[in-house]
N, CA, C and O of each residue as an XYZ file, in Angstrom:
244
protein
N      19.583     39.566     42.382
C      19.766     38.657     41.440
C      21.358     37.385     41.445
O      22.372     37.217     42.122
N      20.459     36.550     39.811
C      20.931     35.442     39.907
C      21.937     35.748     38.330
O      21.528     35.802     37.170
N      23.658     35.940     38.990
C      24.532     35.975     37.797
C      24.641     34.998     36.607
O      25.406     35.317     35.696
N      24.020     33.950     36.530
C      23.461     32.820     36.050
C      22.852     33.097     35.059
O      23.187     33.032     33.877
N      21.846     33.445     35.579
C      20.520     33.627     34.530
C      20.172     35.165     34.420
O      19.305     35.649     33.693
N      20.794     35.662     35.056
C      20.227     37.355     35.285
C      19.046     37.431     34.829
O      18.436     38.500     34.872
N      17.677     36.852     36.903
C      16.872     37.137     36.820
C      17.227     37.586     38.221
O      18.397     37.699     38.584
N      16.046     37.876     39.102
C      15.997     38.248     40.639
C      15.953     36.652     40.862
O      15.708     35.892     39.926
N      16.244     36.137     42.360
C      16.205     35.195     42.722
C      14.886     34.962     43.798
O      15.155     35.837     44.622
N      13.929     34.472     44.175
C      12.766     34.544     44.293
C      12.795     34.169     45.852
O      12.946     32.964     46.053
N      12.677     34.984     47.005
C      12.512     34.237     48.358
C      12.429     33.357     48.611
O      13.200     32.923     49.467
N      11.387     32.473     48.003
C      11.246     30.973     47.983
C      12.802     29.969     47.361
O      12.654     28.758     47.199
N      13.683     30.383     47.174
C      14.521     29.645     46.148
C      15.393     29.821     46.827
O      15.725     30.980     47.078
N      16.259     28.458     47.510
C      17.080     27.498     48.426
C      18.670     27.159     46.637
O      19.001     26.660     45.561
N      18.982     28.193     48.090
C      20.985     28.446     47.919
C      21.942     28.078     47.870
O      22.508     28.034     48.962
N      22.676     27.629     46.765
C      23.939     27.251     47.891
C      25.861     27.743     47.162
O      26.279     28.184     46.092
N      26.546     27.300     48.593
C      27.119     28.821     48.683
C      28.274     27.199     47.965
O      28.045     25.992     48.033
N      29.246     27.829     47.459
C      30.073     27.754     46.438
C      31.447     28.683     47.850
O      31.538     29.866     48.179
N      32.497     27.064     48.443
C      33.514     27.471     49.305
C      33.043     28.309     50.182
O      33.416     29.480     50.255
N      32.435     27.936     50.707
C      31.139     29.286     51.556
C      31.072     30.727     51.227
O      30.787     31.632     52.011
N      31.360     30.827     50.006
C      31.433     32.151     49.765
C      30.704     33.492     48.825
O      30.844     34.715     48.806
N      29.759     32.354     47.996
C      28.772     33.358     47.540
C      28.075     31.918     47.253
O      28.484     30.774     47.051
N      26.211     32.869     47.381
C      25.402     31.693     47.548
C      24.977     32.315     45.999
O      24.841     33.472     45.600
N      24.798     30.630     45.147
C      23.791     30.333     43.819
C      22.162     29.960     44.129
O      21.941     29.633     45.295
N      21.429     29.969     43.547
C      20.681     29.662     43.604
C      20.775     28.221     42.937
O      21.213     28.145     41.789
N      20.240     26.676     43.860
C      20.665     25.836     43.230
C      20.262     25.042     41.964
O      20.877     24.128     41.415
N      19.484     25.416     41.747
C      19.441     24.641     39.985
C      20.085     25.129     38.854
O      19.960     24.672     37.718
N      21.150     26.579     39.375
C      21.743     27.922     38.545
C      23.353     26.690     38.478
O      24.191     26.213     37.713
N      22.971     26.715     39.676
C      24.064     25.853     39.626
C      24.559     25.189     39.179
O      25.703     25.062     38.741
N      23.776     24.688     39.232
C      23.449     22.426     39.268
C      24.395     22.104     37.365
O      25.347     21.530     36.837
N      23.179     23.011     37.074
C      23.213     23.748     35.062
C      24.460     24.452     35.336
O      25.092     23.509     34.860
N      25.628     25.484     35.768
C      26.268     25.320     35.522
C      27.617     24.288     35.829
O      28.732     24.083     35.349
N      26.739     23.772     36.978
C      28.372     22.911     37.276
C      28.405     21.682     36.535
O      29.427     21.002     36.436
N      27.532     21.448     36.120
C      27.979     20.534     34.549
C      28.107     20.611     32.851
O      27.928     20.015     31.789
N      28.599     21.926     33.550
C      29.477     23.179     32.224
C      30.967     23.050     32.300
O      31.886     22.690     31.566
N      30.719     23.706     34.056
C      32.741     24.528     34.040
C      32.127     24.495     35.659
O      31.128     24.865     36.275
N      33.741     23.627     35.962
C      33.809     23.506     37.437
C      34.486     24.812     37.685
O      35.684     24.741     37.957
N      33.865     26.133     37.635
C      34.466     27.549     38.556
C      33.504     28.178     38.832
O      32.431     27.972     38.263
N      33.613     28.829     39.497
C      32.442     29.679     40.994
C      32.177     30.565     39.661
O      33.105     30.945     38.948
N      30.632     30.891     39.363
C      30.181     31.646     37.939
C      30.529     33.681     38.455
O      30.153     34.561     37.680
N      31.047     33.937     39.420
C      30.778     34.917     40.236
C      32.506     35.332     40.524
O      32.988     36.426     40.228
N      33.074     34.483     40.998
C      34.735     34.772     40.960
C      36.213     33.832     40.275
O      37.423     33.935     40.476
N      35.286     32.830     39.316
C      35.907     31.747     37.907
C      36.849     31.029     39.265
O      37.856     30.846     38.580
N      37.160     30.628     40.315
C      37.981     30.258     41.518
C      37.351     28.812     41.077
O      36.166     28.516     40.922
N      38.422     28.077     40.937
C      38.013     26.703     40.090
C      38.012     25.737     41.148
O      38.303     26.077     42.295
N      37.647     24.321     40.793
C      38.357     23.206     42.200
C      36.978     22.540     42.132
O      36.696     21.347     42.245
N      36.219     23.560     41.928
C      34.741     23.065     42.994
C      34.300     21.599     42.143
O      33.760     21.247     43.191
N      34.124     20.816     41.512
C      34.850     19.446     41.200
C      32.484     19.103     41.122
O      31.936     18.083     41.542
N      31.881     20.105     40.594
C      29.877     19.943     41.192
C      29.799     18.966     42.674
O      29.236     17.913     42.974
N      31.009     20.293     43.644
C      30.184     19.692     44.745
C      30.196     20.970     45.747
O      31.167     21.391     46.376
N      28.687     21.549     45.736
C      28.795     22.802     46.793
C      28.570     22.334     48.430
O      28.424     21.272     49.036
N      28.634     23.792     48.760
C      28.889     22.937     50.383
C      26.886     23.293     50.078
O      26.165     23.822     49.232
N      26.750     22.472     51.609
C      24.973     22.701     51.383
C      24.174     23.612     51.410
O      24.726     24.658     51.751
N      23.074     23.723     51.201
C      22.204     24.877     51.168
C      21.505     25.092     52.096
O      21.076     24.277     52.912
N      21.309     26.375     52.036
C      21.103     27.672     52.679
C      19.674     27.983     52.605
O      19.339     27.417     51.565
N      18.372     28.690     53.214
C      17.086     28.890     52.404
C      17.601     30.670     51.810
O      18.092     31.498     52.577
N      17.422     30.842     50.801
C      17.304     32.521     50.369
C      17.327     33.664     52.363
O      18.183     34.422     52.821
N      15.934     33.186     52.952
C      15.621     33.452     53.544
C      16.218     34.197     55.163
O      15.937     34.976     56.075
N      17.728     32.777     54.361
C      18.596     32.953     56.492
C      19.995     33.101     55.620
O      21.114     32.883     56.084
N      19.782     33.407     54.612
C      21.618     33.923     53.611
C      21.633     35.540     53.503
O      22.664     36.166     53.254
N      19.953     36.344     53.790
C      20.287     37.928     53.357
C      21.189     38.175     55.133
O      21.690     39.261     55.426
């Protein structure tokens, strides 16, 4: 489940890892980081809109 949109993540969605800890849908985290530079899961700051490379959802589980 996406903690930003509060909907189920589709298996075809691409995930983005924040500091390698939390993986969120790419589109959701891009919108989030435009407004807030902290992780929506743990509130860790300093993300500055530069998440780590994306991982397809099928590989992230």
